[in-house]
Amino acid sequence: MASLCTALNISDSSICQQIATSINGLFCSFHSRQCQGLYRGYKNRNAQLDALDANLPAYLANTATPLANETFANVESEDTLRELHDYLASKYALLDRVIRARKLHHSRFFSMNLDYGHEQYLSTLSSRRFIVVRALESLERRVSEVLYKKQKWFKWVRQCQEEEETARETEKKKIKKEAALFRRHVKDVQARMKELRAKEDLKRQETYLDEAYNARLSEEEQEAQWDPIEDVIEDERGNYIDLIKHILLLTESVEDDAPKTKSSNNGIQAEETDASSSTIAAKKSKKSKLKTLANGDSIPLSAKSTHDTRSQVRERLRSGIKLSYATGFHVAGTIDSPAETHDKTAPVPEDEIDQLLIDMAEIKHLLFCRLLLSHAAVLPAAIRASSVDEFLNDKEVTDTDLRDLALKLDNPGLQEIRDACADLGRGEEEEDDVYEEPEEETEVIKVDEELKKLGLGNNLYKRGGLPEKWAPEREKQVTKNKQSRQGIVNALSDMWKEKEEPRSQTLIDFGEIDDENKFKSKKIRVRVCGKYIYNYPSEKAVSRGGWLQFCLIAKDSDLRDAIKLCRHWDEFFDLNILATFQYFPAAKWLVWKGDHRRKQLLQLGVTPYHHFDAGEEHSKKFVTGSRGQGRRAHAITESRNFMCLNIRRNDPVTRRYLQYLTMLASKVVLLVRDAKTSKILRSPPKEQLWLYREKAGLGRASKNEWIVRSEVGEEFFEKAEKNREWHFGFNDYYDVYIWDFEPGQNNACLYNIVFETLIKAHRFTGMQDQYRPAESILKTLTHDPETMRTRDLKPGEQAMSIWEEIQKGRNHMLNTKGKTREEQLAPDLPPSYFYGEADVLEDEVLFPEEFSTESSNALYSGWVNALENFGNEGPNWERFVHDLDTDEELSSDGSHEADESDESDDHLLEDGNDSDEEEWQDDSENEEYEHITEKRNLLENGDDPLAITKSPNSKREDILSSVFSKEQQKDLTVLEQWKPPRDFRADVRADFNTFYDREKSRPFKAAFHAADLSPGGSERWQEAQTLIKQMMQFNTMSDDTFKYYHTLRFLDVHPDKHRRVTRDALEARATACLFFPSSFLSSRFGTPHKDSLLLNQRERALNPPPKRPHASDAKKPKNFWDEFDTHFKTHAIDDYPAEWDIAVRPIIARLYKAGVIGPTFLPERETPGKAMAVPTGPSGQRDLYIDFRLIQSEITFPKHVNHPPPKSWLMDEIHTFAKKHPGVRFSALRLWSAPHFYPLMIAYNRRYFTSFTDFLGRGWEWVFVPKDMPFSETSIHHTASQRFAVFKKQLGDRVLHMRDLFVVMGEDEADLLKYTTAAIFMIQTEPWRFEVDLWRSFMNVDLEFLEWADALGSGWLD
C-alpha cells in the first residue's frame, strides 16, 4: 500500500491526504517542492546575513561596544545615522524571514522529529533579532535627539518614549495574544480559511507548479527557487485585515452551522480533520489564558468578549435579554420596574435597531481611528487614507502594525470604548468643560496650605485619634500620577521660557502654557481614515445615546465598570437613574441597583458601597447573679450596624443631610471625609468609634473594661475600600460613614434614619416628591404602552412622560396571582415624616443663605460655629508664640502686623545711632506738625495713651506739651514711675493660661450674643458697645486720658500684667463715665447719642426690655408643667401638637448654631431633660423651657458653695449704708446673660445633667449653664463670688453681691465713680467671660430711685 504524505497543510495545519511521491517517500509532489522552496529560501537569506555581518557600516566596524549595549550617543551625523538605520532594518527583515521560514519548515514537514540542534539555532537567531530590535529603538531615540536637540521639549518626548518602552508588552506576549485572538474568532474567519485552502489546492496541480517553476526561473535566474514564506506572510496579512473588518461590522461572519468545506479541484474530497495535539491543548486552556490576557486598561472585559455581528445584535435587541439581579428583596410592578420587563428586557422596534446599528458601526470606526492616533508608525498612512479599506490596503502598513491594531481592536479597554462613544456627538467646535471651584473653597485651601508651610496648621491627629487627612492608596496613586505629569509639563513650560526662537518655527506645537504654569494642549481636529476626530479624548459627559451604545458594545460589562468612566457626579447620577429605570438593554446593569432599599437610596443621590446589618445577631449578653453556688460571671458582646456611602459634594441637599445627621448624635454616629481634599471634616469622640466590643470575666460586668475588637479608623477605612466593588473616576464627593449609636439594633433602624433624613434634606412634602431629584431625566423618558420599555421621548411626540405618570398620584399593585389593582397614593404616615413648617423655620436659622436671592457656597465644613471649631481645633499657637491679641493678625510671612501706633512706636524708638538723631533734628516744622497730628489722631481713636508718649528724648517735651494738657502730663508722670514687681510675668504657665483664656473669650462672647433670643437684644448690645467706644475716644481726648491709672493702682493691677489690662481699664472707666456728669453729650462723640434710651435711666426703668423668667426648675411654680403632664398622660411621647414643635425647633436651632448647645451621645431614654413649649408673657407666645424635674433631687452642692442671699438682705445693707452717708449714691450692675442660659461653661464630663431631648427625639446637651437647670441661681452666684473674692480686699463692703447683681455704694459721686469703675473692671477683665448688661443696670442713682425702680414690678433688683 502506498504511503501518504506526512506534511501538514500550511493554511490550516491539517494532514495532507495525498500519496507520497518524493524520493525520500515522505511528501507528495506539491509539498516536496514547497519543502525545498522553504529550505533554499532560508539558506539564501542566511547567506545574505553572513554578507551583512562581513560588510559592517564604518561606525559598527570601528566601535568596541557590543550591539546589544550600543546607544549611539557619539553619533552626530545624520548620514551616519541613516546608514546605520538602513543596515539594521535590512538585518531585521532577513532575520525575521529566516526565523519564520525555519519554524514553518520544521512545523509543517518535520513536526514529529525532535531536532534539538535546530531549536538551539532558532533560539540564537531569535536573540540576534531581539538585539537588532533594541538597537533600532536606541537608534531611533538618537535620531530624534539629533533632529530635535534644539527643541527644549525633547526631554519630555524622551521620557514619554521611555515610559512607553517600560510598559510595552514583549513580543512573546503578543504572539500569545495573537493565537488567542484567532482562536476566539475561528468561526468568524472560516471564509478566509476556505479561500486559503482553495488557493493551496490550486497550487497542487502540476500545470500550475510547472508554470510557477518556469516563471521563477526566468525572474530570479540563479535563485530560481519558490519561497513559500512570502505567500504565508501575505496570507497572514489577509487574516488581520479580515478580522479588523469583522470587528468594525464591515462584514458578516460565517454562521455557526455552516457546512464543512469541500474541494473538487482535483476530484478528491478534502475533509476537515482534528487539530493537532498542541492545538487541542491550547483550546482546553483557552479560558485560563484569556483571563490573563492584557487589555490595555485597568478594567478588562470578560473572556467571552466576542464581537457580535449586525444580525446577532439585531436578534439580541429584538428578542430581549435575560436580566440579572442582585440578591435581596425586589419589588415588581412599580414605576421604575414594570412587571412586563422584570425578567427580560422589552423588544426594541426595527427602526430603532437600524439606527443603533448605524451608530454602533460609527463608534467602532471612531474607536479604530482613536487607536490609530496612538500608533505613530501608521498615523501618516491613516491620515492619508480616505477610508478604512484604503488604509488596510496601504503597503506601508506592515503586517506587524496590522497585528497590533487587530489585538487592540479585538479587546479594547472600557476607557477607549467610552472615549469613542463620546466622540460620536462631538462637532467641529467644542467648548471647554471646565469646573471652577467656589471662591470660598479656594480661599480655604489656600489658608490650609499657608498654615502647613508655617508648620502651624491643625494637629496631625484630631480628637479621637483619627488622622486629619486620609486617602486610600488608589487615590494617592492617581494624585501622584497627576502630579508627575504636571511636573513634566511644568518643566516643559520652563524650557519654553528659555527658548529664544519663536514657537511658530518649531516642528511640533504642544499647546499653551497658562498663567499657573499648567500645560494646556492644543486642540486639533484630525481626519483619520475619512473620519474627523480630535487629538484628545472628550472630557465632557457622555450623552445618553453614547452610554446606550457603550452597554451594547461592552455587552458583558457592568454598570459599576461604567461608573469609573464618568467625569463628574451629574453624569454618574444620570447614568444611575437611567439604569434604575431599565433604560439600558444589558443583562448585568440592573445588578447595580441592588435590593429595594438600595434602589431607594440611589434614587435620592446616596450611593452605599459597604454595610454591616447583623448587629442584632452579634450582640449577646450573659450575666449570672450572686445567689447561685458560683461567683458572678458575665460575657457580653455588643455590635453596631454601619453603612458606608458616597454623596455629592458642594450641594445644598448634601449639606443639609449631613447637618441633620450630625444633630442625630443620640441615634447615629457620623464621620465625613472629603474625597477631594482627603480631609476628615467631621468625626465623633474616640469613645464612640467602636463597632464591636466585648467584656467577659468574673465579678460585676460594670467593673470590667470593654475590649474593642473593631473600630472606625484607618484600618477600617482600608477594609471598606477593599470591599467596594466600584470606584469613581472623579473626586467630587464625600465619603460618609454612619453607624448606630446603640448596639444590637435591628438592621432596619439605621436604614430608616438614613432614608427619613434624606426626605427632610430633599424637602419632600409628599410621596411623589421622592422622584423629584430625577425630574429633569424622567421628563424626557416614557414607557412604551405595549411593551413597557423605557425609551426617550421623541421630539414632538404626544406621549405621557414618566414624570407625568408619577404626578398622577396613583400606583399599581401586583399580587401573587398576577392581577393588578389601582389605588390612590395616600400612605398613612405621621406629619413629621415629611418636610413641614417646623423644618422650614429650622432651616431658616441653619441655612439662611438658601432663603436669600444671592448664590451661596454649599460646601460642608463639618462645624457650624466658631465655638465648636475652637473646641475641636484648639487655640492658634502662633498667636502665643508672637504674643498677639485676639483681634490682631499675622502677615503672610508669619510676622506681627502691628497697628499704626505700634508702627509709629517702632519708628520713634530707633534712636540708637547718630544718623537717626541728626535726621530727627533736621526735620522741618511741617514734618513735626504732621507727627503731632498723627499722635492726636491715634489718641482720638482710643488707642493706648502710653504708646503715644514714646518719642525721641530731644522732642519729647514738645510732643507731650502739644498733645497733652498739664493735668494729663501730671498723671502720666505718676504712671511712669510705677514699676512692675520683680517676679512679674516669670511664670510661663500663668502666661499660657492667660493666653488661653483670651483666645477662648472671643468665640465664647460671639456664641453668647448669637444665642441672645430676646427681641431687639442684639441691637441693644450693639448700641451699648458703640456708646462705650465713643466714650473711650472722648476720655482719651480730655483730661481723663490717664485716669484709668488710678483704677489700676487702687486694685493693685500693673498695666504690664498682660496686654489687655490697659484696654480693660479704659473700657471700664468709659462704661462708668457714661452715667456720670461730663461734657460727653455736647461733644462730637456724644451728640449723635444724646437721645439714646440707654442714657435716660428713668425712662428706661419705665420701659424694661422683654425678658424670660430666670427661675430654675427648683424655683418654678408647681403648676408650671400642668399642661404637659396632662397631655402626655393620654398621649404617646411622640404624639404632640404641631404648634409645640413649631415654637421650639427654631429656638433650638439658634442655640445650636451659636454653639450654646450641641448634640449629645446619649440615648433618648437616658437624657434627664425634655424640651417643652410653655406660653409666657402677656402675649402668651410659647418659649423653650427644659423640664429637669427628673434629676432635681440628684443635684447637690459642696459645703463651700455660696448660695445667693435673699433680696431682703440686699435692701437691708443698702439702707444701713445710706443712713451713715447722707450723700450716698448707688450703681446696680447686672451681669449680661441670654434669656435661656448664663455665661458659665459646663465641664465636658458633667454635661449629662443638662442634656435633653426635643420633640423629634434628638438629644442635646448644654455647653453653658441653662437657667432651667435646678439651682442655676446658685451656680451663677458662686462663680460671680469667686471673681469678687479676687478684689475683695480692695472693694471691701462697698460692693454687695446677690446672684448676678452687684450693687456698688459710694459716699458721693466721685467715690462712686471710683468703686463703679473698679467693679466693672473686676467683672469684665480676665478671663473675659462676663459683661455688664447696661440695659439692665443703673449707675449713679440715689436710694429713692432704687426703691422706685424695684417697686415698678419689673423685678429690677429681683
Short mmCIF file of C-alpha atoms in Angstrom, two decimals, residues 95 119 265 528 640 922 933 1054 1227:
data_model
loop_
_atom_site.label_atom_id
_atom_site.label_comp_id
_atom_site.label_asym_id
_atom_site.label_seq_id
_atom_site.Cartn_x
_atom_site.Cartn_y
_atom_site.Cartn_z
CA LEU A 95 16.38 37.59 10.49
CA GLU A 119 15.84 24.53 18.04
CA ASN A 265 -10.35 20.83 -7.99
CA VAL A 528 -8.19 59.79 10.04
CA ARG A 640 -23.25 48.17 65.83
CA ASP A 922 16.81 118.23 60.77
CA THR A 933 -1.25 115.49 64.16
CA HIS A 1054 0.01 96.70 87.00
CA SER A 1227 -24.78 101.65 90.98
#
